[in-house]
CSV table of C-alpha atoms and ligand atoms in Angstrom, one decimal:
chain,number,residue,atom,x,y,z
A,1,UNK,CA,68.0,164.5,-48.6
A,2,UNK,CA,67.0,160.7,-47.9
A,3,UNK,CA,64.5,158.7,-47.2
A,4,UNK,CA,64.8,157.9,-43.3
A,5,UNK,CA,62.1,160.1,-41.3
A,6,UNK,CA,60.3,159.8,-38.4
A,7,UNK,CA,56.1,159.0,-38.7
A,8,UNK,CA,54.2,159.9,-35.6
A,9,UNK,CA,57.8,159.5,-33.9
A,10,UNK,CA,59.0,156.4,-35.1
A,11,UNK,CA,61.4,156.6,-37.7
A,12,UNK,CA,61.1,154.2,-41.2
A,13,UNK,CA,63.2,153.7,-44.0
A,14,UNK,CA,60.7,154.3,-47.0
A,15,UNK,CA,57.5,152.7,-46.5
A,16,UNK,CA,59.4,150.2,-43.3
A,17,UNK,CA,59.4,150.8,-39.7
A,18,UNK,CA,63.2,151.0,-38.5
A,19,UNK,CA,62.0,148.8,-35.3
A,20,UNK,CA,60.3,146.5,-37.3
A,21,UNK,CA,63.4,145.4,-39.2
A,22,UNK,CA,65.0,145.2,-35.7
A,23,UNK,CA,62.3,143.0,-34.3
A,24,UNK,CA,63.4,140.6,-37.3
A,25,UNK,CA,66.6,140.4,-37.5
A,26,UNK,CA,68.4,141.9,-34.2
A,27,UNK,CA,70.6,144.8,-33.7
A,28,UNK,CA,73.1,146.2,-34.6
A,29,UNK,CA,72.8,146.0,-38.5
A,30,UNK,CA,72.8,148.4,-41.6
A,31,UNK,CA,69.6,149.6,-43.1
A,32,UNK,CA,69.8,151.1,-46.7
A,33,UNK,CA,67.6,153.0,-48.7
A,34,UNK,CA,66.9,152.2,-52.2
A,35,UNK,CA,64.7,155.4,-52.9
A,36,UNK,CA,68.0,157.3,-51.9
A,37,UNK,CA,70.3,155.5,-53.9
A,38,UNK,CA,68.2,156.0,-56.7
A,39,UNK,CA,67.4,159.8,-55.7
A,40,UNK,CA,71.9,160.5,-55.4
A,41,UNK,CA,72.7,158.7,-58.3
A,42,UNK,CA,69.7,160.8,-60.2
A,43,UNK,CA,71.2,164.0,-59.0
A,44,UNK,CA,74.6,163.1,-60.1
A,45,UNK,CA,73.8,161.8,-63.6
A,46,UNK,CA,72.0,164.6,-64.3
A,47,UNK,CA,74.3,167.3,-63.3
A,48,UNK,CA,77.1,165.2,-65.3
A,49,UNK,CA,74.7,165.0,-68.3
A,50,UNK,CA,75.8,168.7,-69.1
A,51,UNK,CA,79.7,167.5,-69.4
A,52,UNK,CA,78.7,163.9,-70.6
A,53,UNK,CA,80.4,161.7,-68.2
A,54,UNK,CA,79.9,158.2,-67.3
A,55,UNK,CA,79.7,157.3,-63.5
A,56,UNK,CA,82.2,154.4,-62.4
A,57,UNK,CA,80.8,154.0,-58.7
A,58,UNK,CA,83.4,153.9,-56.5
A,59,UNK,CA,82.6,150.2,-55.3
A,60,UNK,CA,85.0,150.3,-52.0
A,61,UNK,CA,82.2,152.8,-50.5
A,62,UNK,CA,79.8,150.2,-50.1
A,63,UNK,CA,80.3,146.5,-51.8
A,64,UNK,CA,77.3,144.9,-51.0
A,65,UNK,CA,76.4,143.2,-54.4
A,66,UNK,CA,72.7,144.4,-53.7
A,67,UNK,CA,73.7,148.1,-53.6
A,68,UNK,CA,75.9,147.3,-56.7
A,69,UNK,CA,73.1,146.1,-59.0
A,70,UNK,CA,70.8,148.6,-57.7
A,71,UNK,CA,73.1,151.4,-59.2
A,72,UNK,CA,73.9,149.4,-62.0
A,73,UNK,CA,70.4,148.8,-62.7
A,74,UNK,CA,70.3,152.5,-63.2
A,75,UNK,CA,73.4,152.6,-65.6
A,76,UNK,CA,77.1,153.0,-63.7
A,77,UNK,CA,79.7,151.2,-64.4
A,78,UNK,CA,82.7,150.5,-61.0
A,79,UNK,CA,85.7,151.5,-60.6
A,80,UNK,CA,87.2,149.1,-58.6
A,81,UNK,CA,90.6,148.5,-56.4
A,82,UNK,CA,91.0,144.9,-55.8
A,83,UNK,CA,90.1,141.6,-57.5
A,84,UNK,CA,87.4,141.0,-55.3
A,85,UNK,CA,86.0,144.4,-56.0
A,86,UNK,CA,86.3,143.4,-59.7
A,87,UNK,CA,84.6,139.7,-59.0
A,88,UNK,CA,81.6,141.6,-56.7
A,89,UNK,CA,81.0,144.4,-60.3
A,90,UNK,CA,80.9,141.5,-62.5
A,91,UNK,CA,78.6,139.5,-60.0
A,92,UNK,CA,76.1,142.0,-60.0
A,93,UNK,CA,75.9,142.4,-63.9
A,94,UNK,CA,78.2,145.4,-64.8
A,95,UNK,CA,79.8,144.6,-68.3
A,96,UNK,CA,83.8,144.1,-67.8
A,97,UNK,CA,84.3,147.1,-70.6
A,98,UNK,CA,82.6,149.5,-68.1
A,99,UNK,CA,84.9,148.6,-65.2
A,100,UNK,CA,88.0,150.7,-64.1
A,101,UNK,CA,90.8,149.2,-62.5
A,102,UNK,CA,92.3,151.8,-59.8
A,103,UNK,CA,94.5,151.1,-56.9
A,104,UNK,CA,98.5,151.9,-55.9
A,105,UNK,CA,99.2,148.1,-55.5
A,106,UNK,CA,97.9,145.7,-58.2
A,107,UNK,CA,99.5,142.2,-58.1
A,108,UNK,CA,100.2,140.5,-60.9
A,109,UNK,CA,97.9,137.6,-60.4
A,110,UNK,CA,94.9,140.6,-60.2
A,111,UNK,CA,96.2,142.1,-63.4
A,112,UNK,CA,96.0,138.8,-65.1
A,113,UNK,CA,92.6,138.2,-63.9
A,114,UNK,CA,91.2,141.7,-64.9
A,115,UNK,CA,92.9,141.2,-68.5
A,116,UNK,CA,91.2,138.2,-68.9
A,117,UNK,CA,88.1,139.5,-67.8
A,118,UNK,CA,88.2,142.2,-70.4
A,119,UNK,CA,88.2,144.9,-67.6
A,120,UNK,CA,88.1,148.6,-69.7
A,121,UNK,CA,90.4,150.6,-68.1
A,122,UNK,CA,93.6,150.3,-65.9
A,123,UNK,CA,94.5,153.5,-64.0
A,124,UNK,CA,98.4,153.0,-63.5
A,125,UNK,CA,100.1,154.8,-60.6
A,126,UNK,CA,104.1,154.5,-61.0
A,127,UNK,CA,106.6,153.6,-63.8
A,128,UNK,CA,107.2,150.5,-62.5
A,129,UNK,CA,103.4,149.3,-62.7
A,130,UNK,CA,103.6,149.6,-66.4
A,131,UNK,CA,106.1,147.8,-66.9
A,132,UNK,CA,104.4,145.0,-65.2
A,133,UNK,CA,101.2,145.5,-66.6
A,134,UNK,CA,103.1,145.5,-70.3
A,135,UNK,CA,104.4,142.3,-69.4
A,136,UNK,CA,101.2,140.6,-68.2
A,137,UNK,CA,99.0,141.6,-71.5
A,138,UNK,CA,102.1,140.6,-73.4
A,139,UNK,CA,101.6,137.0,-72.0
A,140,UNK,CA,98.2,136.6,-72.4
A,141,UNK,CA,98.7,138.5,-76.2
A,142,UNK,CA,96.3,141.4,-75.0
A,143,UNK,CA,96.6,144.9,-75.0
A,144,UNK,CA,95.6,147.1,-71.7
A,145,UNK,CA,94.1,150.1,-72.1
A,146,UNK,CA,95.6,152.4,-69.7
A,147,UNK,CA,95.1,155.7,-68.3
A,148,UNK,CA,97.7,157.4,-65.8
A,149,UNK,CA,96.7,158.7,-62.6
A,150,UNK,CA,98.5,161.7,-61.7
A,151,UNK,CA,99.3,163.8,-58.3
A,152,UNK,CA,98.5,167.0,-58.7
A,153,UNK,CA,100.2,168.1,-55.8
A,154,UNK,CA,96.9,169.8,-54.4
A,155,UNK,CA,95.6,169.3,-50.7
A,156,UNK,CA,92.2,168.5,-51.1
A,157,UNK,CA,91.3,170.3,-47.5
A,158,UNK,CA,89.7,167.3,-46.1
A,159,UNK,CA,91.0,165.2,-43.1
A,160,UNK,CA,94.6,163.9,-43.6
A,161,UNK,CA,93.7,160.0,-44.1
A,162,UNK,CA,91.7,160.7,-46.6
A,163,UNK,CA,93.4,163.1,-48.4
A,164,UNK,CA,95.1,161.8,-51.5
A,165,UNK,CA,96.6,164.1,-53.7
A,166,UNK,CA,99.5,166.0,-52.3
A,167,UNK,CA,103.0,164.8,-53.2
A,168,UNK,CA,104.0,163.2,-50.2
A,169,UNK,CA,100.7,160.9,-50.5
A,170,UNK,CA,101.4,157.3,-52.0
A,171,UNK,CA,99.2,157.9,-55.1
A,172,UNK,CA,99.7,158.7,-58.3
A,173,UNK,CA,102.6,159.7,-60.4
A,174,UNK,CA,104.0,163.4,-60.4
A,175,UNK,CA,102.2,165.1,-62.6
A,176,UNK,CA,105.5,166.8,-64.6
A,177,UNK,CA,106.5,162.7,-65.7
A,178,UNK,CA,103.1,162.1,-67.5
A,179,UNK,CA,104.9,163.0,-71.1
A,180,UNK,CA,107.6,160.3,-69.9
A,181,UNK,CA,105.2,157.9,-69.2
A,182,UNK,CA,103.2,158.4,-72.4
A,183,UNK,CA,106.3,158.1,-74.2
A,184,UNK,CA,107.4,154.5,-72.5
A,185,UNK,CA,103.9,153.2,-73.1
A,186,UNK,CA,104.0,154.2,-76.6
A,187,UNK,CA,106.7,152.0,-77.1
A,188,UNK,CA,105.2,149.1,-75.7
A,189,UNK,CA,103.1,146.9,-77.3
A,190,UNK,CA,101.1,145.5,-74.1
A,191,UNK,CA,99.8,149.1,-73.4
A,192,UNK,CA,97.3,151.5,-75.2
A,193,UNK,CA,97.5,154.8,-73.1
A,194,UNK,CA,94.4,157.1,-73.5
A,195,UNK,CA,94.3,159.2,-71.4
A,196,UNK,CA,94.7,160.3,-67.3
A,197,UNK,CA,93.0,160.1,-64.0
A,198,UNK,CA,92.9,162.1,-61.0
A,199,UNK,CA,91.3,161.6,-57.2
A,200,UNK,CA,92.7,163.8,-54.7
A,201,UNK,CA,90.8,162.7,-52.1
A,202,UNK,CA,87.3,161.9,-50.5
A,203,UNK,CA,84.8,164.3,-48.6
A,204,UNK,CA,85.9,167.4,-50.3
A,205,UNK,CA,83.6,170.2,-49.1
A,206,UNK,CA,84.7,173.4,-51.2
A,207,UNK,CA,85.3,173.2,-55.0
A,208,UNK,CA,88.4,174.6,-55.4
A,209,UNK,CA,91.1,171.5,-54.6
A,210,UNK,CA,89.1,170.1,-57.3
A,211,UNK,CA,88.9,173.0,-59.7
A,212,UNK,CA,92.8,173.3,-59.1
A,213,UNK,CA,93.5,170.1,-59.7
A,214,UNK,CA,91.5,169.6,-63.1
A,215,UNK,CA,93.0,172.9,-64.2
A,216,UNK,CA,96.7,170.8,-64.1
A,217,UNK,CA,95.3,168.0,-65.6
A,218,UNK,CA,94.0,170.4,-68.3
A,219,UNK,CA,97.0,171.7,-69.4
A,220,UNK,CA,99.0,168.7,-69.4
A,221,UNK,CA,96.7,167.5,-71.7
A,222,UNK,CA,97.4,170.5,-73.7
A,223,UNK,CA,101.3,169.6,-73.1
A,224,UNK,CA,100.7,165.6,-74.2
A,225,UNK,CA,98.7,167.0,-77.5
A,226,UNK,CA,101.3,169.3,-78.3
A,227,UNK,CA,104.2,166.4,-78.1
A,228,UNK,CA,102.6,164.2,-80.3
A,229,UNK,CA,100.2,162.0,-78.0
A,230,UNK,CA,96.8,161.2,-78.5
A,231,UNK,CA,94.5,161.8,-75.4
A,232,UNK,CA,91.1,161.0,-75.2
A,233,UNK,CA,90.1,160.1,-72.1
A,234,UNK,CA,90.0,161.8,-68.6
A,235,UNK,CA,88.8,160.2,-65.3
A,236,UNK,CA,87.7,163.0,-62.7
A,237,UNK,CA,87.6,160.3,-59.6
A,238,UNK,CA,85.5,160.7,-57.2
A,239,UNK,CA,85.6,162.9,-53.6
A,240,UNK,CA,82.4,165.0,-53.3
A,241,UNK,CA,82.0,165.4,-49.7
A,242,UNK,CA,78.2,164.8,-48.3
A,243,UNK,CA,76.5,166.4,-45.6
A,244,UNK,CA,77.2,164.3,-42.1
A,245,UNK,CA,76.8,166.8,-39.8
A,246,UNK,CA,76.3,170.6,-40.4
A,247,UNK,CA,78.7,170.6,-43.8
A,248,UNK,CA,78.2,172.5,-46.6
A,249,UNK,CA,79.4,170.2,-49.9
A,250,UNK,CA,78.7,171.4,-53.1
A,251,UNK,CA,75.9,170.6,-55.4
A,252,UNK,CA,76.3,168.2,-58.1
A,253,UNK,CA,75.3,170.9,-60.3
A,254,UNK,CA,78.2,173.2,-58.9
A,255,UNK,CA,81.3,170.7,-59.3
A,256,UNK,CA,79.3,169.7,-62.9
A,257,UNK,CA,80.2,173.3,-63.6
A,258,UNK,CA,83.8,173.4,-62.5
A,259,UNK,CA,84.2,170.2,-64.9
A,260,UNK,CA,83.0,172.0,-67.8
A,261,UNK,CA,84.9,175.4,-67.0
A,262,UNK,CA,88.1,173.5,-66.6
A,263,UNK,CA,88.2,170.5,-68.9
A,264,UNK,CA,84.9,171.2,-71.1
A,265,UNK,CA,86.9,172.2,-74.0
A,266,UNK,CA,89.4,169.7,-74.4
A,267,UNK,CA,87.0,167.0,-76.6
A,268,UNK,CA,87.5,163.7,-74.1
A,269,UNK,CA,85.7,161.4,-72.7
A,270,UNK,CA,85.1,161.8,-69.1
A,271,UNK,CA,84.9,159.3,-66.7
A,272,UNK,CA,83.7,159.9,-62.7
A,273,UNK,CA,84.0,157.8,-60.0
A,274,UNK,CA,81.7,158.8,-56.8
A,275,UNK,CA,81.5,156.6,-53.9
A,276,UNK,CA,80.2,157.8,-50.5
A,277,UNK,CA,78.0,160.9,-52.3
A,278,UNK,CA,76.1,158.0,-54.0
A,279,UNK,CA,75.9,155.8,-51.0
A,280,UNK,CA,76.2,157.9,-47.7
A,281,UNK,CA,73.3,159.2,-47.1
A,282,UNK,CA,71.5,156.4,-48.3
A,283,UNK,CA,72.3,153.9,-45.1
A,284,UNK,CA,72.0,154.1,-41.7
A,285,UNK,CA,73.7,152.1,-38.8
A,286,UNK,CA,70.6,150.8,-36.4
A,287,UNK,CA,71.7,149.8,-32.4
A,288,UNK,CA,70.2,149.2,-29.4
A,289,UNK,CA,71.2,150.4,-25.9
A,290,UNK,CA,72.6,147.7,-23.2
A,291,UNK,CA,73.4,149.8,-21.0
A,292,UNK,CA,73.4,153.6,-19.6
A,293,UNK,CA,76.3,154.4,-17.4
A,294,UNK,CA,76.7,157.7,-15.6
A,295,UNK,CA,80.0,158.4,-14.5
A,296,UNK,CA,81.0,161.7,-12.7
A,297,UNK,CA,81.5,163.5,-15.8
A,298,UNK,CA,79.6,162.3,-18.1
A,299,UNK,CA,76.9,160.1,-19.6
A,300,UNK,CA,78.0,156.9,-21.7
A,301,UNK,CA,75.4,155.3,-23.4
A,302,UNK,CA,77.0,151.6,-24.1
A,303,UNK,CA,75.0,150.3,-27.3
A,304,UNK,CA,75.6,146.9,-29.1
A,305,UNK,CA,77.2,148.3,-32.4
A,306,UNK,CA,81.2,149.2,-32.4
A,307,UNK,CA,83.7,150.4,-33.6
A,308,UNK,CA,84.7,146.7,-35.3
A,309,UNK,CA,80.7,147.3,-37.0
A,310,UNK,CA,81.5,150.6,-37.7
A,311,UNK,CA,84.9,152.0,-37.8
A,312,UNK,CA,84.8,155.5,-39.3
A,313,UNK,CA,84.4,157.6,-36.1
A,314,UNK,CA,87.4,156.1,-34.2
A,315,UNK,CA,89.6,156.2,-37.7
A,316,UNK,CA,89.1,159.5,-38.8
A,317,UNK,CA,87.3,161.4,-36.0
A,318,UNK,CA,84.1,161.9,-38.1
A,319,UNK,CA,81.0,163.0,-36.8
A,320,UNK,CA,77.7,161.3,-37.4
A,321,UNK,CA,74.8,162.4,-36.1
A,322,UNK,CA,73.1,160.3,-33.5
A,323,UNK,CA,68.9,159.8,-32.9
A,324,UNK,CA,66.9,157.4,-31.2
A,325,UNK,CA,64.7,155.4,-33.7
A,326,UNK,CA,61.5,155.9,-31.5
A,327,UNK,CA,61.2,159.8,-30.5
A,328,UNK,CA,60.7,160.4,-26.9
A,329,UNK,CA,59.8,164.1,-27.4
A,330,UNK,CA,59.1,164.5,-23.2
A,331,UNK,CA,62.8,163.7,-22.0
A,332,UNK,CA,65.0,166.4,-21.4
A,333,UNK,CA,68.1,166.2,-23.9
A,334,UNK,CA,71.2,165.2,-22.3
A,335,UNK,CA,74.7,164.9,-23.6
A,336,UNK,CA,76.0,161.9,-23.9
A,337,UNK,CA,78.8,159.7,-25.4
A,338,UNK,CA,77.6,156.6,-27.6
A,339,UNK,CA,80.1,153.7,-27.4
A,340,UNK,CA,80.6,150.2,-27.9
A,341,UNK,CA,81.8,147.2,-25.7
A,342,UNK,CA,84.7,146.9,-27.6
A,343,UNK,CA,87.8,146.8,-24.9
A,344,UNK,CA,89.5,149.9,-26.6
A,345,UNK,CA,89.1,153.3,-25.3
A,346,UNK,CA,88.4,154.7,-29.3
A,347,UNK,CA,85.2,152.2,-29.4
A,348,UNK,CA,83.3,155.9,-29.5
A,349,UNK,CA,80.6,156.2,-32.1
A,350,UNK,CA,79.8,159.5,-31.4
A,351,UNK,CA,80.4,162.0,-28.6
A,352,UNK,CA,78.5,164.9,-27.8
A,353,UNK,CA,75.4,164.0,-28.6
A,354,UNK,CA,72.3,165.2,-27.2
A,355,UNK,CA,69.6,162.3,-26.6
A,356,UNK,CA,66.7,161.8,-24.5
A,357,UNK,CA,66.4,159.6,-21.4
A,358,UNK,CA,67.2,155.9,-22.9
A,359,UNK,CA,66.5,152.4,-21.4
A,360,UNK,CA,67.8,148.9,-21.9
A,361,UNK,CA,66.6,148.0,-25.5
A,362,UNK,CA,65.7,151.7,-26.9
A,363,UNK,CA,67.1,151.8,-30.1
A,364,UNK,CA,69.4,154.4,-31.5
A,365,UNK,CA,70.5,155.2,-35.1
A,366,UNK,CA,73.4,156.9,-36.5
A,367,UNK,CA,73.0,158.9,-39.5
A,368,UNK,CA,75.0,158.8,-43.4
A,369,UNK,CA,76.4,155.6,-42.7
A,370,UNK,CA,76.1,154.0,-46.0
A,371,UNK,CA,79.4,154.7,-47.1
A,372,UNK,CA,82.9,152.9,-45.7
A,373,UNK,CA,80.4,151.1,-43.0
A,374,UNK,CA,79.9,148.0,-43.5
A,375,UNK,CA,83.0,147.3,-45.6
A,376,UNK,CA,85.6,148.3,-43.4
A,377,UNK,CA,83.4,145.9,-40.3
A,378,UNK,CA,85.6,143.3,-38.6
A,379,UNK,CA,84.5,140.9,-36.2
A,380,UNK,CA,87.1,142.0,-33.3
A,381,UNK,CA,86.2,140.5,-29.9
A,382,UNK,CA,84.8,137.7,-32.0
A,383,UNK,CA,81.7,140.0,-32.4
A,384,UNK,CA,79.5,138.6,-34.9
A,385,UNK,CA,79.6,140.3,-38.2
A,386,UNK,CA,77.3,142.9,-38.7
A,387,UNK,CA,74.4,142.1,-41.1
A,388,UNK,CA,73.0,144.6,-43.6
A,389,UNK,CA,69.2,145.2,-44.8
A,390,UNK,CA,68.0,146.9,-47.5
A,391,UNK,CA,64.2,148.9,-48.3
A,392,UNK,CA,62.6,149.0,-51.2
A,393,UNK,CA,59.3,151.0,-51.3
A,394,UNK,CA,57.5,148.9,-48.3
A,395,UNK,CA,59.7,145.5,-48.5
A,396,UNK,CA,62.7,144.9,-46.6
A,397,UNK,CA,65.4,142.3,-47.3
A,398,UNK,CA,68.3,140.9,-45.8
A,399,UNK,CA,71.0,141.3,-48.2
A,400,UNK,CA,73.9,140.3,-45.9
A,401,UNK,CA,72.8,137.9,-43.1
A,402,UNK,CA,74.8,137.8,-39.6
A,403,UNK,CA,76.5,134.2,-39.3
A,404,UNK,CA,75.7,132.1,-36.6
A,405,UNK,CA,78.9,131.7,-33.9
A,406,UNK,CA,79.4,128.4,-35.4
A,407,UNK,CA,80.4,129.7,-38.6
A,408,UNK,CA,82.2,132.4,-37.4
A,409,UNK,CA,84.6,130.2,-35.2
A,410,UNK,CA,84.8,127.4,-37.9
A,411,UNK,CA,86.7,129.7,-40.1
A,412,UNK,CA,89.3,128.9,-37.6
A,413,UNK,CA,91.3,125.5,-38.6
A,414,UNK,CA,93.8,123.9,-36.0
A,415,UNK,CA,97.3,122.5,-37.0
A,416,UNK,CA,97.5,119.4,-36.7
A,417,UNK,CA,100.2,119.1,-34.0
A,418,UNK,CA,97.3,120.5,-31.6
B,501,PLP,C1,87.8,155.8,-52.9
B,501,PLP,C2,88.4,156.2,-54.5
B,501,PLP,C3,86.9,156.9,-55.3
B,501,PLP,C4,85.7,157.1,-54.1
B,501,PLP,O1,86.0,158.1,-53.2
B,501,PLP,P1,84.4,158.9,-52.6
B,501,PLP,O2,85.1,160.1,-51.6
B,501,PLP,O3,83.9,157.7,-51.8
B,501,PLP,O4,83.7,159.9,-53.6
B,501,PLP,C5,87.1,157.4,-56.3
B,501,PLP,N1,88.4,156.6,-57.1
B,501,PLP,C6,89.3,156.4,-56.6
B,501,PLP,C7,90.6,155.9,-57.2
B,501,PLP,C8,89.2,155.8,-55.0
B,501,PLP,O5,90.2,155.3,-54.4
């Protein structure tokens, strides 16, 4: 459920006509709906009430500070994977104690920054990282609160490139090593180990992998406790899938039921790190037609957004439904390939989209582009970085402007010998 709907054949985001935004800011742009963000947060928060989990929004899904702050005002903490994301979360008003620092490769500088900022939890992914974190904490005369991200060797049954919990993936420590890590950590003056974390992948559309992973983690908690370790926290990661094009992902309540069933009796504090499920359907990508190009076999609709603005289709073969901003109901639908101007054959935003007759400057939009969209954008082909717009009821605001060519070009500096 989202707040992008047609009214008399014209697409609206809440009470703002998309065409009105396009006229004001130009295309392409991302557009987010506050009401949809709120709704998705509430669905998740409500479902997780029964297990009393805290929600630490995975900032990497959409790290615009206006998005983070909208969710922060609703009560989320943050899951961050870099110093930059930590700084964004802090700037958006999230308390350091409610920030979880994840990621397989935290540098010493990042650890130092995070400890000095008072970040509440470090999700440690290797023995080597534990040693370094201890050194950094001791140097600062501080203690880092640590959970160990374990790799449960569970296949999330999602796209290969967003699967993270199989033993051949780079993430986490083999779950059987958890007791050894707790033992080591107990002897380290700079580390306080409090629990385990698990995150097996993204865009999961079935519950079984969650059930399997959480069960393995629950069994390990029991083992750790019988070995005399104190386990007070479990971080169950994110990963819940959303509807892009006909998927049937589990409802938050069904997900919460699996949590209750697997770890509900352990008497631990639970943290969740949802990203996509909070922001994915709260955003669209709006673009306009440059050219319609008929070849012997296909109709190519060349638009002004491209793979540099939105890379999911190219990177993951992601399927995003596409539709016109102004419905043209009289026109016959033709199978079309929506492509961008970038000089790469992979620059395809949508294949097999069924679209009406289109002309130059007609507006199209891609649905469910709120997660892993703007955050992955680049300026490849020296295209201007794409702006982001947020709608709230009848108002909209540019939450990241499109820079000028002068600004973009001024980022390069000439060496003195030229
Ligand atoms: C990416 C990531 C998430 C969020 O995943 P979603 O599929 O967007 O919910 C949560 N935790 C960690 C450690 C991640 O890397």
